[in-house]
Short mmCIF file of N, CA, C and O in Angstrom, two decimals:
data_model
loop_
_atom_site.label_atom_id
_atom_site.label_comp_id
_atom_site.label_asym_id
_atom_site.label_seq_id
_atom_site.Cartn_x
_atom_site.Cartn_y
_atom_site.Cartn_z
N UNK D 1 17.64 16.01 10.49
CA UNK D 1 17.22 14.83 9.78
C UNK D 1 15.69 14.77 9.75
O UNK D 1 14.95 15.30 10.58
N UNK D 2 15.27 13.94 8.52
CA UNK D 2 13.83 13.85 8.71
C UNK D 2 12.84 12.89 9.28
O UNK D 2 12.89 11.70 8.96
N UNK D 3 12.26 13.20 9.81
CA UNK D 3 11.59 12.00 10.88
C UNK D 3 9.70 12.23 10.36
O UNK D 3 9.01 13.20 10.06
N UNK D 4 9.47 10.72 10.50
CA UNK D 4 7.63 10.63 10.71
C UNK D 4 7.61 9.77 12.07
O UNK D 4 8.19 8.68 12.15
N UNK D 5 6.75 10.47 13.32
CA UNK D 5 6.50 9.66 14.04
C UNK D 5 5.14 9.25 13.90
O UNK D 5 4.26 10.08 13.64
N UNK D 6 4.87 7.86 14.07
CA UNK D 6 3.57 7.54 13.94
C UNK D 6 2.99 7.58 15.80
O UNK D 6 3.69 6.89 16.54
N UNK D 7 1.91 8.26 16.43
CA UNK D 7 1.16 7.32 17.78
C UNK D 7 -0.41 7.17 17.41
O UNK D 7 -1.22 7.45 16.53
N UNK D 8 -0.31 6.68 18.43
CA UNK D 8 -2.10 6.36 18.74
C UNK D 8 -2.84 4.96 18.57
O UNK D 8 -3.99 4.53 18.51
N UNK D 9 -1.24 4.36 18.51
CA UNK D 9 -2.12 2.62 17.62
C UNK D 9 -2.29 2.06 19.55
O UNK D 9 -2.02 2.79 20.51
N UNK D 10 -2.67 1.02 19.62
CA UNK D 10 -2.96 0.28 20.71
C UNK D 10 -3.60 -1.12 20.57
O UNK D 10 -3.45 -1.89 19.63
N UNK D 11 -4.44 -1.34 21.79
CA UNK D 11 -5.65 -2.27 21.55
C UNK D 11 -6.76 -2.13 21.88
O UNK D 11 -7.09 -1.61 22.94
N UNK D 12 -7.61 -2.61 20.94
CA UNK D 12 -9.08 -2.02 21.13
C UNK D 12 -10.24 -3.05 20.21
O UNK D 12 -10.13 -3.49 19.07
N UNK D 13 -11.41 -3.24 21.30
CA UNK D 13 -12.12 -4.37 20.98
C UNK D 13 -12.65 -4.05 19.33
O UNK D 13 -12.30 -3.08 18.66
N UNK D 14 -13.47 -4.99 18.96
CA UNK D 14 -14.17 -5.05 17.34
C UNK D 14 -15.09 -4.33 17.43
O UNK D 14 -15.87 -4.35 18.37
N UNK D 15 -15.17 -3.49 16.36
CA UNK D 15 -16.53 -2.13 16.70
C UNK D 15 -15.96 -1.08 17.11
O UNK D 15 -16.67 -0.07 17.05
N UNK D 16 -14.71 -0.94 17.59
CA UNK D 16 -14.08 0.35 18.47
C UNK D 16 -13.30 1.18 17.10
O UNK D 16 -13.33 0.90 15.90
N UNK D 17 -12.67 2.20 17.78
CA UNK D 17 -11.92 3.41 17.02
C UNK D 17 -11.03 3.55 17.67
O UNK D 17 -10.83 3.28 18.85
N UNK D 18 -10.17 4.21 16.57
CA UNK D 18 -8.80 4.67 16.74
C UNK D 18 -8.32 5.66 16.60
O UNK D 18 -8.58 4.46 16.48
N UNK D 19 -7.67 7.03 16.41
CA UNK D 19 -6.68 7.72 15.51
C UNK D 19 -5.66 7.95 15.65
O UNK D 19 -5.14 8.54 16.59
N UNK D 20 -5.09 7.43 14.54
CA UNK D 20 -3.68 7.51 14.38
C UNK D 20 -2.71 8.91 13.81
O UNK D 20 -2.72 9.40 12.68
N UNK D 21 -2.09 9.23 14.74
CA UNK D 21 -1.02 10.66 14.00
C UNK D 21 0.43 10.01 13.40
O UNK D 21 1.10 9.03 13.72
N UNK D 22 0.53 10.84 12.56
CA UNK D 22 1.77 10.85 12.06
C UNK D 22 2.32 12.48 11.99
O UNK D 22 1.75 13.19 11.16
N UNK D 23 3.40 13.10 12.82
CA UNK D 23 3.69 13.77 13.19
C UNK D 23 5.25 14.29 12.43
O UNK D 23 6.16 13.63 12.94
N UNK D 24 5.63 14.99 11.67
CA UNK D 24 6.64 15.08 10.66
C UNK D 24 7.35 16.35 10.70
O UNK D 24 6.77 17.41 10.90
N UNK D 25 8.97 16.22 10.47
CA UNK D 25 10.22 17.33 11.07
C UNK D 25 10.93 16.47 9.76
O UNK D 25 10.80 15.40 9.16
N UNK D 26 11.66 17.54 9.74
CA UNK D 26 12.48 18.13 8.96
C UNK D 26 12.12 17.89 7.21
O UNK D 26 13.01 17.63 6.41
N UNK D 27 10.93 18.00 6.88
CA UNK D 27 10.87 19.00 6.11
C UNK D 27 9.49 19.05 6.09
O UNK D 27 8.78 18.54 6.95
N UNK D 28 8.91 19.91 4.68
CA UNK D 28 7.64 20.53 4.75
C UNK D 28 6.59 19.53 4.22
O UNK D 28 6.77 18.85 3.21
N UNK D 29 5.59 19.49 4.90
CA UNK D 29 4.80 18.11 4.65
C UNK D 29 3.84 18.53 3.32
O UNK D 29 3.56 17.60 2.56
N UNK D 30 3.37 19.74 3.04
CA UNK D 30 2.19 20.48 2.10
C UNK D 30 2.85 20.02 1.01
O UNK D 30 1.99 19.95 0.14
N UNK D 31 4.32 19.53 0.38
CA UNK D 31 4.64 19.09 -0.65
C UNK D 31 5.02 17.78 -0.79
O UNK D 31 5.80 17.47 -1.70
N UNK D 32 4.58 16.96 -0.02
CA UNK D 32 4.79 15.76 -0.56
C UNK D 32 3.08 15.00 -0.46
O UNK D 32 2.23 15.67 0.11
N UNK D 33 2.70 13.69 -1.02
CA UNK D 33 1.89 13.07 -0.64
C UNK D 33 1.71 12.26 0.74
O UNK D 33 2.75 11.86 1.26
N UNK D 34 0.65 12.02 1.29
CA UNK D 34 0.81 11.09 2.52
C UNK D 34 0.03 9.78 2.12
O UNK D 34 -0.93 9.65 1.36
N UNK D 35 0.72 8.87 2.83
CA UNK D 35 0.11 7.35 3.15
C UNK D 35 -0.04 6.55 4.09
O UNK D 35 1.08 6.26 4.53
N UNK D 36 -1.05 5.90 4.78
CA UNK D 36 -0.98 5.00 5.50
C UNK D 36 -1.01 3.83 5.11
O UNK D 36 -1.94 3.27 4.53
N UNK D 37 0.24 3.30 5.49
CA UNK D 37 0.21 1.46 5.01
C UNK D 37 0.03 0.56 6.24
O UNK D 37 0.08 1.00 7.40
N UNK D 38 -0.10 -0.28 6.03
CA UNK D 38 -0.14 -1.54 6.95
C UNK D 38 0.83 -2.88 6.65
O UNK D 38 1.44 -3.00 5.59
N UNK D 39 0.87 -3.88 7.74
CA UNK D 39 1.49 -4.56 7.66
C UNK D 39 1.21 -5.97 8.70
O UNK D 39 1.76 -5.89 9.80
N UNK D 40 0.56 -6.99 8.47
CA UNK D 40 0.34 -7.92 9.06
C UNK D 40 1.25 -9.08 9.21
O UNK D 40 2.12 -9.19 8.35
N UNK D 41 1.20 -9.85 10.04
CA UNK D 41 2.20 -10.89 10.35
C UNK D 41 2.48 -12.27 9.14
O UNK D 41 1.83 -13.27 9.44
N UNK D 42 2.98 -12.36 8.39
CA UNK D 42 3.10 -12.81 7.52
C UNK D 42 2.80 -12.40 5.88
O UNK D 42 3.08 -13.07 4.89
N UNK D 43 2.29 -11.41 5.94
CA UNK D 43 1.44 -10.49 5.07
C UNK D 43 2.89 -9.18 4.49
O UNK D 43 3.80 -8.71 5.19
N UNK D 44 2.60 -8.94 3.07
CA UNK D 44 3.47 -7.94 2.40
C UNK D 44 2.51 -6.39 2.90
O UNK D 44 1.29 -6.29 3.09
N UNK D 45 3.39 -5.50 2.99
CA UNK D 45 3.13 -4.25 3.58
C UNK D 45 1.98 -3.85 1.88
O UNK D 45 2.18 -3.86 0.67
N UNK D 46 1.10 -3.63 2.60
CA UNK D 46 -0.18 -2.90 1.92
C UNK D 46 -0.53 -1.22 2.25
O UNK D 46 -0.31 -0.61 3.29
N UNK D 47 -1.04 -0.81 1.15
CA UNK D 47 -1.33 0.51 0.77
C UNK D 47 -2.67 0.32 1.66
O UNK D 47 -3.26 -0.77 1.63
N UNK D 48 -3.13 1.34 2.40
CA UNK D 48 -4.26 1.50 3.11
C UNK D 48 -5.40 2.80 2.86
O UNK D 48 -6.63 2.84 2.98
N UNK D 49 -4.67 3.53 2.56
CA UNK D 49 -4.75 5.05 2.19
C UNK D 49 -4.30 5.97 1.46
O UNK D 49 -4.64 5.21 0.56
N UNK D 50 -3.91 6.78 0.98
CA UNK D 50 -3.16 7.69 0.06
C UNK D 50 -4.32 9.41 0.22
O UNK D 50 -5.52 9.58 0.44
N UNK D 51 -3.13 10.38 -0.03
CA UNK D 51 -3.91 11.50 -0.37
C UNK D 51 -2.98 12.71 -0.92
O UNK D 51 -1.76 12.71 -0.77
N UNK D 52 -3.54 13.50 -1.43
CA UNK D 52 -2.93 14.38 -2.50
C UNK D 52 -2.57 15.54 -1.58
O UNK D 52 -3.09 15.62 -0.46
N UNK D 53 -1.66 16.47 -2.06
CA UNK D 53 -0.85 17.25 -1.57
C UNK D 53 -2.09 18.65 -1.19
O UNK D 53 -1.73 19.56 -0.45
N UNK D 54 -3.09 18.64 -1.61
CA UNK D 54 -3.91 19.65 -1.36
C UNK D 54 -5.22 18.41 -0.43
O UNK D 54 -6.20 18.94 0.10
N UNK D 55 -5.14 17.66 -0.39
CA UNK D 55 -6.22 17.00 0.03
C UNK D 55 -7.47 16.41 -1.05
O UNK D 55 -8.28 15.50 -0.82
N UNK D 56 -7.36 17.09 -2.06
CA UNK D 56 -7.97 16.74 -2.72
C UNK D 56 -8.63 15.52 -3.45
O UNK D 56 -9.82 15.46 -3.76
N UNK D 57 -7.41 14.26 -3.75
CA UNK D 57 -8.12 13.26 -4.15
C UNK D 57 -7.03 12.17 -2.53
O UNK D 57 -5.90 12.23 -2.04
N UNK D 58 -8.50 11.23 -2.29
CA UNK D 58 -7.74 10.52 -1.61
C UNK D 58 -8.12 8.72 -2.75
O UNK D 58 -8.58 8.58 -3.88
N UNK D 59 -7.65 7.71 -1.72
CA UNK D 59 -7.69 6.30 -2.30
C UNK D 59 -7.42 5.76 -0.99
O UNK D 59 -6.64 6.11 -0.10
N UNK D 60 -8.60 4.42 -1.13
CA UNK D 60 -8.92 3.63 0.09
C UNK D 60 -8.95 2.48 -0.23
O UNK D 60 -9.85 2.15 -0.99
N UNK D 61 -7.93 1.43 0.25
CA UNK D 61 -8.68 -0.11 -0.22
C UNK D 61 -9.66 -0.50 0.41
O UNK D 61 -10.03 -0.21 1.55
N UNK D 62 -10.22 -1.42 -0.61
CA UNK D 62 -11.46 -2.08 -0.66
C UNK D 62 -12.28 -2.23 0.87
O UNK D 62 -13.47 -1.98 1.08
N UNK D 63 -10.92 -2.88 2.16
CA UNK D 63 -11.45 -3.28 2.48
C UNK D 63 -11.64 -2.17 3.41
O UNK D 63 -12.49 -2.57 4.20
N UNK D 64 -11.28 -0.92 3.74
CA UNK D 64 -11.36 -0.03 4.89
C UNK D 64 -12.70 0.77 4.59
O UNK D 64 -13.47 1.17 5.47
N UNK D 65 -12.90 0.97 3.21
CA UNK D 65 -13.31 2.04 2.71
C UNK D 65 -15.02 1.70 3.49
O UNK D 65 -15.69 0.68 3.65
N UNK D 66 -15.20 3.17 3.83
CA UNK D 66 -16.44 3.30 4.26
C UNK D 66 -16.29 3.59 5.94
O UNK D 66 -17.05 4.19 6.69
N UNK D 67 -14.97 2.90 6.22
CA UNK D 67 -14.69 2.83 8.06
C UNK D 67 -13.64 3.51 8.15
O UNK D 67 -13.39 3.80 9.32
N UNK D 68 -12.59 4.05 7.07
CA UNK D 68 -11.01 4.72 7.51
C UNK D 68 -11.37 5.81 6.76
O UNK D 68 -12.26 5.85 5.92
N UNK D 69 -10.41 6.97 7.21
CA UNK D 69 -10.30 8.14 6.81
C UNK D 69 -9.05 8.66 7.12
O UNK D 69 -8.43 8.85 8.17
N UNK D 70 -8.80 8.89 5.72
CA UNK D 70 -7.58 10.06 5.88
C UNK D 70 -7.63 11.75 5.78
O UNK D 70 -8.33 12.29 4.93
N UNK D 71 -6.89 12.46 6.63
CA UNK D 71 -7.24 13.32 6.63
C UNK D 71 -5.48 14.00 6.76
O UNK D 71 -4.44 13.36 6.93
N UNK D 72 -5.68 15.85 6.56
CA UNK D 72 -3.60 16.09 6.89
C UNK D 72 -3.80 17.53 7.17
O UNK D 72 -4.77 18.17 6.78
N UNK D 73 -3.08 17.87 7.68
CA UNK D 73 -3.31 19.19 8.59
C UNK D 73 -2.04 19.75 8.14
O UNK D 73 -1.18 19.33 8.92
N UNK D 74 -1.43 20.60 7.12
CA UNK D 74 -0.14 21.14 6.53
C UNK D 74 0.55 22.06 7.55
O UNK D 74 1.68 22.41 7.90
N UNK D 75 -0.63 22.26 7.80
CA UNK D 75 0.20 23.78 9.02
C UNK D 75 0.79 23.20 10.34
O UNK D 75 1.65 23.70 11.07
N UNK D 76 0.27 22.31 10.45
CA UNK D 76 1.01 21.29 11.67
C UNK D 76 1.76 20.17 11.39
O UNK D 76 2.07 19.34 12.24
N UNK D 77 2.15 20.12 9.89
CA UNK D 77 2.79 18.83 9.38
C UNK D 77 2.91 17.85 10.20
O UNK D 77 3.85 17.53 10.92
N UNK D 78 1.26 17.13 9.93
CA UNK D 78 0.79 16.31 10.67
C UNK D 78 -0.09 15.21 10.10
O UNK D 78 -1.14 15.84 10.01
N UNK D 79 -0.29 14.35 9.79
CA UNK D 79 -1.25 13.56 9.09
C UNK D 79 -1.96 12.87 10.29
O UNK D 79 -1.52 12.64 11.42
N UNK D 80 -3.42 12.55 9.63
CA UNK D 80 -4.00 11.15 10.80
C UNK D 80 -5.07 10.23 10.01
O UNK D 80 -5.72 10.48 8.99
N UNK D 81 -5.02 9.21 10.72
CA UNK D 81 -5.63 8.03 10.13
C UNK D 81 -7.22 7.75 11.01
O UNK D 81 -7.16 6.77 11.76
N UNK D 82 -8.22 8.29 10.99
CA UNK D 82 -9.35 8.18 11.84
C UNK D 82 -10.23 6.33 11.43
O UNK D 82 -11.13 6.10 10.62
N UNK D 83 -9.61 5.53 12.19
CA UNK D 83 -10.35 4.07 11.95
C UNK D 83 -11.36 3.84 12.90
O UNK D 83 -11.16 3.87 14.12
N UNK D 84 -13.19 3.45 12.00
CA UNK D 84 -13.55 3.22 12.86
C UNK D 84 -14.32 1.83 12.65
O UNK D 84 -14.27 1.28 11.55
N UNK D 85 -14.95 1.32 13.62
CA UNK D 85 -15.44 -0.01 12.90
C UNK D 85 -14.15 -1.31 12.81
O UNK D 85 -14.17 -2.25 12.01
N UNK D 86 -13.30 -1.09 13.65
CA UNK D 86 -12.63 -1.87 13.73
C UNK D 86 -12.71 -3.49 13.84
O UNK D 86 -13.31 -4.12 14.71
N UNK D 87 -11.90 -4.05 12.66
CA UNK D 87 -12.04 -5.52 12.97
C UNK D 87 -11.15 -6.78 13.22
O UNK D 87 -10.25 -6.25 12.58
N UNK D 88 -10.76 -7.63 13.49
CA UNK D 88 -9.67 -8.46 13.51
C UNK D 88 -8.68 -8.33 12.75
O UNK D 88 -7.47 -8.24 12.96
N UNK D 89 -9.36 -8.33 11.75
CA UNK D 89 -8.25 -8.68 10.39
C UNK D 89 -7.97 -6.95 10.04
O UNK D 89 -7.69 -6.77 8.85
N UNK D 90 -7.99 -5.80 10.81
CA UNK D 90 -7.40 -4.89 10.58
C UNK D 90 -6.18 -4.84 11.65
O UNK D 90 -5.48 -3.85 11.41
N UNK D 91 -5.83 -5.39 12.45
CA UNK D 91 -4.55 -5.86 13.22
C UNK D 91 -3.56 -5.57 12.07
O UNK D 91 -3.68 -5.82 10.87
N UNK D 92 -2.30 -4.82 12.90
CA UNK D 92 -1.65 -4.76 11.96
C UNK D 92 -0.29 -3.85 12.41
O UNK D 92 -0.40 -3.34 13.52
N UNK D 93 1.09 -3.56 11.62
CA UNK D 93 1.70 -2.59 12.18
C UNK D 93 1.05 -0.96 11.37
O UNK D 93 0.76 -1.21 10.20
N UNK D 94 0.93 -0.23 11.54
CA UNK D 94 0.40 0.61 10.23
C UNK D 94 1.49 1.83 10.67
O UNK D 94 1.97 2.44 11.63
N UNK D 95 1.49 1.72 9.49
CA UNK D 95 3.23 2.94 9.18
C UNK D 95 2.57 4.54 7.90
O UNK D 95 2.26 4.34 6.72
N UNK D 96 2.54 5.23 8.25
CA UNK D 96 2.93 6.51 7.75
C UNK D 96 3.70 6.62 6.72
O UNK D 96 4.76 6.00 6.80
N UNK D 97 3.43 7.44 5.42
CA UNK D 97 4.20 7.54 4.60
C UNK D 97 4.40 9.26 3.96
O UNK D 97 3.48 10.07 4.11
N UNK D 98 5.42 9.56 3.41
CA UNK D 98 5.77 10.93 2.60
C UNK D 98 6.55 10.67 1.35
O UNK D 98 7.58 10.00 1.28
N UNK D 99 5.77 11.46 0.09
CA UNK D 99 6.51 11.00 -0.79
C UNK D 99 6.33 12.04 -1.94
O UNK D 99 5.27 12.16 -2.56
N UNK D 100 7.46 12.81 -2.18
CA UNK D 100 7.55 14.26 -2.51
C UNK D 100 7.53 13.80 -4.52
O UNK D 100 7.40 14.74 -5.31
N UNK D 101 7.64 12.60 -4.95
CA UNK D 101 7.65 12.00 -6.39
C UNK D 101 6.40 11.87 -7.05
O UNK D 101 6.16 12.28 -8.19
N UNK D 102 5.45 11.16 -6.13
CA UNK D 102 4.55 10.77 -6.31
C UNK D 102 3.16 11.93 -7.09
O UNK D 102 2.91 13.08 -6.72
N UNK D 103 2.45 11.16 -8.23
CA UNK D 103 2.02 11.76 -8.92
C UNK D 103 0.17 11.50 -8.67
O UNK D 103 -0.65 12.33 -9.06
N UNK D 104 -0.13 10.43 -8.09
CA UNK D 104 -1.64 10.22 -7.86
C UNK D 104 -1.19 9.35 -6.69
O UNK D 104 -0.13 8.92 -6.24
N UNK D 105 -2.24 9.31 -6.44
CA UNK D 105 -2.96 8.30 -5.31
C UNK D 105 -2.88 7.01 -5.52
O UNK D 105 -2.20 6.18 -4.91
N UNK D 106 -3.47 6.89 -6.25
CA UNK D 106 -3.35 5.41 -6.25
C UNK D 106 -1.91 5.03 -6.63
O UNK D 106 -1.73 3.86 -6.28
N UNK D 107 -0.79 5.57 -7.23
CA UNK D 107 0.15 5.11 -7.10
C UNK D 107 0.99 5.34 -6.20
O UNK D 107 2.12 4.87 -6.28
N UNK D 108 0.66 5.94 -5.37
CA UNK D 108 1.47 5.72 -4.05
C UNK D 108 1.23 4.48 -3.34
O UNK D 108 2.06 3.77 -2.78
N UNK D 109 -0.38 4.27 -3.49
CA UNK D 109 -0.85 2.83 -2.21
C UNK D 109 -0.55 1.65 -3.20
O UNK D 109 -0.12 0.64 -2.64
N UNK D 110 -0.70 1.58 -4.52
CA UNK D 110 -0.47 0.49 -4.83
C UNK D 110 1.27 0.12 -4.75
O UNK D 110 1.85 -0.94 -4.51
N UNK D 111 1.68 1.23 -4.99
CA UNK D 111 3.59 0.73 -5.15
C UNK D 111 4.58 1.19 -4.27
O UNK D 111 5.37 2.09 -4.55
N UNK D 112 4.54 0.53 -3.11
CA UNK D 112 4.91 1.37 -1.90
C UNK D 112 6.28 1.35 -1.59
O UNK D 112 6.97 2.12 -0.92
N UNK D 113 6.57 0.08 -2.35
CA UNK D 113 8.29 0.19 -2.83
C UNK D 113 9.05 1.71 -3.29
O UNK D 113 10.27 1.89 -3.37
N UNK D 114 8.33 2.39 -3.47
CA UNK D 114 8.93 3.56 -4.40
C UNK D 114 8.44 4.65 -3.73
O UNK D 114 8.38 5.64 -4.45
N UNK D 115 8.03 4.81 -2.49
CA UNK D 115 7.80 4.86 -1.67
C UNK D 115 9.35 5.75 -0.91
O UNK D 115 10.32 5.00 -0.74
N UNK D 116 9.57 7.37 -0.46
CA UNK D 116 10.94 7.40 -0.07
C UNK D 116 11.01 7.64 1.75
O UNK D 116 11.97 7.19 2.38
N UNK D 117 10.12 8.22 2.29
CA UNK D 117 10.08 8.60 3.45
C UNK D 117 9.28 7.58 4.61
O UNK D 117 8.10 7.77 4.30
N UNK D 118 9.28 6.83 5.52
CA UNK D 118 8.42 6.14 6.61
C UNK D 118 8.73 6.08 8.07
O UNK D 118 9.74 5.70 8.66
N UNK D 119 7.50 6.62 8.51
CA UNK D 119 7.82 6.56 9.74
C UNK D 119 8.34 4.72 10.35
O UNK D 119 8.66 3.80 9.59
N UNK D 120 8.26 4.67 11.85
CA UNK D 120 8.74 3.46 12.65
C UNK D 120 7.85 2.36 12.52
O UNK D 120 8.10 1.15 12.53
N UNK D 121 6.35 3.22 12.35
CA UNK D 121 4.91 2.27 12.91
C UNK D 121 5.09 2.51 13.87
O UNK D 121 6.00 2.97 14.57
N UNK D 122 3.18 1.83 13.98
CA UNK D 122 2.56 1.84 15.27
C UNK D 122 2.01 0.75 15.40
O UNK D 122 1.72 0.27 14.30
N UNK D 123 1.68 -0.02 16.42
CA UNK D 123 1.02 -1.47 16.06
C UNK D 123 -0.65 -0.98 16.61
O UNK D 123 -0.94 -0.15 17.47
N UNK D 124 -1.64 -1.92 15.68
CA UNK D 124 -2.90 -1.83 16.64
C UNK D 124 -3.31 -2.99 16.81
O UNK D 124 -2.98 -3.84 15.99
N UNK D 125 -3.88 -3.23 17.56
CA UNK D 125 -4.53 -4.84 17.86
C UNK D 125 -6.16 -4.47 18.01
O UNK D 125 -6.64 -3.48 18.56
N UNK D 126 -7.05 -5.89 17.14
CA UNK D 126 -8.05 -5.24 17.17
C UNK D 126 -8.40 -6.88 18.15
O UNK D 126 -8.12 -8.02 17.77
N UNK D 127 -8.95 -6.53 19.21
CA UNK D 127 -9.71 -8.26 19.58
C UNK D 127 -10.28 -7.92 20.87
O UNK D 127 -10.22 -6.76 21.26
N UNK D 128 -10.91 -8.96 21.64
CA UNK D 128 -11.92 -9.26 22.28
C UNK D 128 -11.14 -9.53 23.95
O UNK D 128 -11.83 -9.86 24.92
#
């Protein structure tokens, strides 16, 4: 069966870093797209990240961009989420995504409904 495990989330003060893995079995990760979404407590699960099957184009919302990075390692079918600059309002569950349909970037993060593969999550807490 196919599995994404997400680790590395925790807690960690404002200003601090993170990275997050997403770690992937049973099947081959170099053909699908990856995503990191999020998910806050009352809040609809949001697109955070996206990136193309060669690495080539990624997509960042507004509000990470400049502090998150996605990055994917094929030979270790492995993805990770490098956050730094962490702030309150990035609290969140943030979940891993694979999605062998998907044609750009940005439509993976914007429509995550359509969306076929996710890992469990990981939670991070960002505070003081």
């Amino acid at each position: 069966q196919s599995q994404l495990v997400e680790s590395g989330g925790g807690l960690v003060q404002p200003g601090g870093s993170l990275r997050l893995s997403c770690a992937v079995s049973g099947f081959t990760l170099e053909y699908y797209y990856i995503g990191w979404f999020r998910q806050a407590p009352g809040k609809e699960r949001e697109g955070v990240t996206c990136i193309s099957r060669s690495g080539g184009s990624t997509h960042y919302a507004d509000s990470v961009k400049g502090r998150f990075t996605i990055s994917r390692d094929n030979a270790k079918n492995t993805a990770y989420l490098q956050m730094n600059n962490l702030k309150p309002e990035d609290t969140a569950v943030y979940y891993c995504a694979a999605d062998f349909a998907s044609t750009t970037v940005q439509d993976m993060c914007n429509y995550p409904t359509n969306v076929r593969n996710w890992g469990q999550g990981t939670q991070v807490t960002v505070a003081s």
